[in-house]
mmCIF file with all atom_site columns, C-alpha atoms in Angstrom:
data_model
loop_
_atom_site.group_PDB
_atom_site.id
_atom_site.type_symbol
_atom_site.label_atom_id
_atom_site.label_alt_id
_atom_site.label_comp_id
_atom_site.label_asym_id
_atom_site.label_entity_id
_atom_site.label_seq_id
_atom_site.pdbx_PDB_ins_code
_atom_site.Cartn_x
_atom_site.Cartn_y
_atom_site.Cartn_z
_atom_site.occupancy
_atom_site.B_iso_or_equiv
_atom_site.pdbx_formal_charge
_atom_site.auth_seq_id
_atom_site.auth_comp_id
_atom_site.auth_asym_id
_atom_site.auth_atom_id
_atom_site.pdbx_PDB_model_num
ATOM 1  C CA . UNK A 1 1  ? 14.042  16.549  -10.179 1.00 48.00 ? 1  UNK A CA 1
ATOM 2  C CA . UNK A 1 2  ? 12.734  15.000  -7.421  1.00 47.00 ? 2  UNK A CA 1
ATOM 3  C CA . UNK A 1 3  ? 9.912   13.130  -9.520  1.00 47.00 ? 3  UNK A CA 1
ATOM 4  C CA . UNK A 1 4  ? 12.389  12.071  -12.222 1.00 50.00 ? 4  UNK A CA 1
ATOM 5  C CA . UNK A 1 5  ? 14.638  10.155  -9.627  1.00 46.00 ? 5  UNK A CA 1
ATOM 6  C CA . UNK A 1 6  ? 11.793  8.340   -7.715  1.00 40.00 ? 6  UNK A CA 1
ATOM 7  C CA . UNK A 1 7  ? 9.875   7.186   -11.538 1.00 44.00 ? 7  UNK A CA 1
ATOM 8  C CA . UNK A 1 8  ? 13.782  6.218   -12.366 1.00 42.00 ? 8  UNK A CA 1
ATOM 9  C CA . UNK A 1 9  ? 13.575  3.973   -8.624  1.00 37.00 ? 9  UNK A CA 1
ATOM 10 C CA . UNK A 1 10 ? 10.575  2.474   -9.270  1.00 40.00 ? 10 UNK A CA 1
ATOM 11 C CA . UNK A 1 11 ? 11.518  1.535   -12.811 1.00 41.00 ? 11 UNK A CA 1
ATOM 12 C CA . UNK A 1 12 ? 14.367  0.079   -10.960 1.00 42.00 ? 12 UNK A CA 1
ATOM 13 C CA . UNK A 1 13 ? 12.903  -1.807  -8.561  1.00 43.00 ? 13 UNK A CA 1
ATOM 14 C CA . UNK A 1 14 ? 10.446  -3.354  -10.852 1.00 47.00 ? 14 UNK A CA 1
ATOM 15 C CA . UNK A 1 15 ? 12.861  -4.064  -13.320 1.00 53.00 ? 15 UNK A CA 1
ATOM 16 C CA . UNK A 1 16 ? 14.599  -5.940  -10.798 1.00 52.00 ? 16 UNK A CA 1
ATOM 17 C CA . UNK A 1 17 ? 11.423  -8.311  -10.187 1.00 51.00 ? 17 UNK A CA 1
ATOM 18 C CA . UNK A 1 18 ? 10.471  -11.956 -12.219 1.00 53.00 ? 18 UNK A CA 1
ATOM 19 C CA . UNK A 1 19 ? 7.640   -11.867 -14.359 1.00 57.00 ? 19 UNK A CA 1
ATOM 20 C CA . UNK A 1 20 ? 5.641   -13.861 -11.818 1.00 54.00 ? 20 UNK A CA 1
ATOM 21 C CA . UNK A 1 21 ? 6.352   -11.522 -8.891  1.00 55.00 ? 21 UNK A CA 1
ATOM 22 C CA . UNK A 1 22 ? 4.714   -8.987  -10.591 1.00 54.00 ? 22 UNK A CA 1
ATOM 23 C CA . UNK A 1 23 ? 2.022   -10.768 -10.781 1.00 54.00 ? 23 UNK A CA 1
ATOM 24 C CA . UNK A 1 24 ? 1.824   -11.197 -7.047  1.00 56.00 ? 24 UNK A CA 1
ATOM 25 C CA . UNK A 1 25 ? 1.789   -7.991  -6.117  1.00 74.00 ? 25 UNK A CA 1
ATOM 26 C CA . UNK A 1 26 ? -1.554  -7.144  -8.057  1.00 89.00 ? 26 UNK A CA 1
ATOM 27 C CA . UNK A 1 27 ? -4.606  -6.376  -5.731  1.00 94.00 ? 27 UNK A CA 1
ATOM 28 C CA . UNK A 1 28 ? -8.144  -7.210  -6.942  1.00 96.00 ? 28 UNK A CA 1
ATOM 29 C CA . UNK A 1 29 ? -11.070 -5.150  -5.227  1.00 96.00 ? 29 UNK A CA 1
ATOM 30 C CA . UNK A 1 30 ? -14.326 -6.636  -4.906  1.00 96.00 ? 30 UNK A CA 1
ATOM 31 C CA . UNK A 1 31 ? -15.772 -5.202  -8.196  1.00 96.00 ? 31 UNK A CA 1
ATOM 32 C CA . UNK A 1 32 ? -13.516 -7.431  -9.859  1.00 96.00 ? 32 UNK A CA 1
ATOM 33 C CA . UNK A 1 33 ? -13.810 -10.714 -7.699  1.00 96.00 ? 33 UNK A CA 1
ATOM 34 C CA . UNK A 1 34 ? -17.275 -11.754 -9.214  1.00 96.00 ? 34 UNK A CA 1
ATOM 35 C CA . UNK A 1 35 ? -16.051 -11.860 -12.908 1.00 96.00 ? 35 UNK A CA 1
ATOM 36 C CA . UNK A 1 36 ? -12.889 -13.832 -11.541 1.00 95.00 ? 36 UNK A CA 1
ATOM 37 C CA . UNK A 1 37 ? -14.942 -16.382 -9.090  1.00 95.00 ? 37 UNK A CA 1
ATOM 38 C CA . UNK A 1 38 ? -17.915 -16.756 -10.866 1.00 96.00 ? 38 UNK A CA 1
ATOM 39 C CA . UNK A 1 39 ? -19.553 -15.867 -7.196  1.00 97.00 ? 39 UNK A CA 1
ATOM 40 C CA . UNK A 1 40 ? -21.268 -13.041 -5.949  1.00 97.00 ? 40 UNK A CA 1
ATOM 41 C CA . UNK A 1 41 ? -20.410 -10.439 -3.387  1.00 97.00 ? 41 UNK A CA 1
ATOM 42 C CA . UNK A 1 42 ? -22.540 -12.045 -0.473  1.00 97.00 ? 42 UNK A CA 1
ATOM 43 C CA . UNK A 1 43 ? -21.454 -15.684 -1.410  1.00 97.00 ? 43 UNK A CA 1
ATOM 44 C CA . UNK A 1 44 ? -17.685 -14.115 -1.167  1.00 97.00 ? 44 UNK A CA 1
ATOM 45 C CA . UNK A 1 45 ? -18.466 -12.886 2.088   1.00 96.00 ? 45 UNK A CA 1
ATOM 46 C CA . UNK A 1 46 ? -19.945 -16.111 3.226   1.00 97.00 ? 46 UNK A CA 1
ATOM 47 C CA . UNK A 1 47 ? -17.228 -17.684 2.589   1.00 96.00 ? 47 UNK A CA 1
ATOM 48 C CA . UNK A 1 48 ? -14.925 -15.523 4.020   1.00 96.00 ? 48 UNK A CA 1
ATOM 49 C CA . UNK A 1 49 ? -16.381 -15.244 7.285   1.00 96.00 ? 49 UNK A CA 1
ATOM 50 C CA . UNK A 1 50 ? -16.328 -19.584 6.973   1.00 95.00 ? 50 UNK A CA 1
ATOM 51 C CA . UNK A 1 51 ? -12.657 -19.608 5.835   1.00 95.00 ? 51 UNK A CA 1
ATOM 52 C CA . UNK A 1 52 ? -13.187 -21.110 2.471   1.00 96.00 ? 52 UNK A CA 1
ATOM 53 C CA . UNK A 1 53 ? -12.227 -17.671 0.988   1.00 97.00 ? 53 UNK A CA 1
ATOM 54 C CA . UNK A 1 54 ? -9.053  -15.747 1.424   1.00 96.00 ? 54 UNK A CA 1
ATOM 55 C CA . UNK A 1 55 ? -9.312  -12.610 3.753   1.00 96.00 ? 55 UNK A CA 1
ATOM 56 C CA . UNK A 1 56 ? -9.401  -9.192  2.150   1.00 96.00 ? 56 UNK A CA 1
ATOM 57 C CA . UNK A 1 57 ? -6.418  -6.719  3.245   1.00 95.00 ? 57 UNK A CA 1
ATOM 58 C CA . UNK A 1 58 ? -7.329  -3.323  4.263   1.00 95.00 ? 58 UNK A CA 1
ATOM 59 C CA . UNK A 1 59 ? -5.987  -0.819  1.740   1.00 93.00 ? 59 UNK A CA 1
ATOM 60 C CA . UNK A 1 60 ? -7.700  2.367   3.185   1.00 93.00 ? 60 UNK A CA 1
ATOM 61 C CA . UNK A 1 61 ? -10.301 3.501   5.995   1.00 94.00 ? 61 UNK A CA 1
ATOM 62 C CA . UNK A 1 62 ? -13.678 1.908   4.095   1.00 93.00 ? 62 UNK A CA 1
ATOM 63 C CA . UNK A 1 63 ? -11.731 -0.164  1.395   1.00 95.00 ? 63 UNK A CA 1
ATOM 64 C CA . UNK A 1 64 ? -10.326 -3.860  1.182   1.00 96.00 ? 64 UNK A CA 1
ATOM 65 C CA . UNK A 1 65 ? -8.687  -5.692  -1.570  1.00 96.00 ? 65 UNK A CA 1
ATOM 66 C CA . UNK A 1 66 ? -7.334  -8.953  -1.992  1.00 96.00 ? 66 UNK A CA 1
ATOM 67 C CA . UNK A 1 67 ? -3.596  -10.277 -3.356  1.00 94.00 ? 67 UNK A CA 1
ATOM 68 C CA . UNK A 1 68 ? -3.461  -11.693 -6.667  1.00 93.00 ? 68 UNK A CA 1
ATOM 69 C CA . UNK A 1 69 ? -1.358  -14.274 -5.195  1.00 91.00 ? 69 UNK A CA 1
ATOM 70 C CA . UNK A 1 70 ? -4.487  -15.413 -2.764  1.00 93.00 ? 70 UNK A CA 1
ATOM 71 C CA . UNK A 1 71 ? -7.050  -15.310 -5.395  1.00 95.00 ? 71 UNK A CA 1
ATOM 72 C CA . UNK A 1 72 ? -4.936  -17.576 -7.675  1.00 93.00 ? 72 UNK A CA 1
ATOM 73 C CA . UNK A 1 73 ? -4.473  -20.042 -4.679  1.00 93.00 ? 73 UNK A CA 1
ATOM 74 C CA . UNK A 1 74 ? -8.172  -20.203 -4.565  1.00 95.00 ? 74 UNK A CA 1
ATOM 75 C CA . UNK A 1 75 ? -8.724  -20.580 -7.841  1.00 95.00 ? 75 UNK A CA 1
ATOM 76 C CA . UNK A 1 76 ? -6.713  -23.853 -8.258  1.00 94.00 ? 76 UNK A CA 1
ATOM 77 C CA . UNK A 1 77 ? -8.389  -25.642 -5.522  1.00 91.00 ? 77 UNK A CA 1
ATOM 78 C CA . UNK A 1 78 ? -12.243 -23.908 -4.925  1.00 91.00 ? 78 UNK A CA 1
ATOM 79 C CA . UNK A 1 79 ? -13.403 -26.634 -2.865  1.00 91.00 ? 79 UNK A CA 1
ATOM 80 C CA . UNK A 1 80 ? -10.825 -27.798 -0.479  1.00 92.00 ? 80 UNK A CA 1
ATOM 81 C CA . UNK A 1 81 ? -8.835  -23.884 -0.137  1.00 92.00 ? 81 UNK A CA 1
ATOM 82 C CA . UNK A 1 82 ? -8.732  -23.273 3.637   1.00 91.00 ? 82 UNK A CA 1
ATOM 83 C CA . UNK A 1 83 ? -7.247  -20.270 5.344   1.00 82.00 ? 83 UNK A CA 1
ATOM 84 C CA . UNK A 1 84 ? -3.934  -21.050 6.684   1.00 74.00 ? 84 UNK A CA 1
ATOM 85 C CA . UNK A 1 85 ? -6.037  -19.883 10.362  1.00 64.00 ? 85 UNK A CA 1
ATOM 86 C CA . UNK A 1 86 ? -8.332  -22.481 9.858   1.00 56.00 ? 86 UNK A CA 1
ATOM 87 C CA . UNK A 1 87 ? -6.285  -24.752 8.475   1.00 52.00 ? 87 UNK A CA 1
ATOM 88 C CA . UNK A 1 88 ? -4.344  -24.644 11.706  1.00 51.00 ? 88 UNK A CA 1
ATOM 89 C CA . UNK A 1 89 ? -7.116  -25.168 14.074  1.00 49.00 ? 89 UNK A CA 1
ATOM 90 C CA . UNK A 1 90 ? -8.520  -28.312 12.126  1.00 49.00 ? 90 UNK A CA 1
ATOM 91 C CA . UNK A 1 91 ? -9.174  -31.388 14.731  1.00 49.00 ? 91 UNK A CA 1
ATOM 92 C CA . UNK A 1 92 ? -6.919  -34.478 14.602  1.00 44.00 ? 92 UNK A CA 1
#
């Protein structure tokens, strides 16, 4: 019984969100980010560590992934996508 009520919460829940919020809560590993970016894994990592990248979330004790959300930032503006970190700390 206890199954049947949390699948009927869940269905709930996501019933409850807009099409485009599911979208957002999608995480990409970095298996998938290649075929996405068109980079590969150490060019990703470059640019993570130089900000031009969005950071990876840890999901697990040796695993990262990365929000849908952030990866579709980057995607509309490659070149000029700053992390809000860096963004912050930019001279006047």
């Amino acid at each position: 019984m206890k199954t049947r009520k949390s699948r009927s919460l869940i269905s709930t829940l996501e019933g409850n969100l807009m099409p485009f919020e599911k979208h957002l809560r999608r995480l990409y590993r970095m298996r998938d980010l290649p075929g996405i970016t068109g980079l590969s894994r150490s060019e990703l990592y470059r640019r993570i560590k130089l900000g031009t990248f969005p950071h990876p979330i840890k999901i697990g004790l040796r695993a990262v992934a990365w929000y849908s959300a952030d990866i579709s930032r980057w995607l509309e503006s490659p070149l000029t996508y700053r992390t809000v970190a860096d963004s912050d700390s930019e001279p006047d």
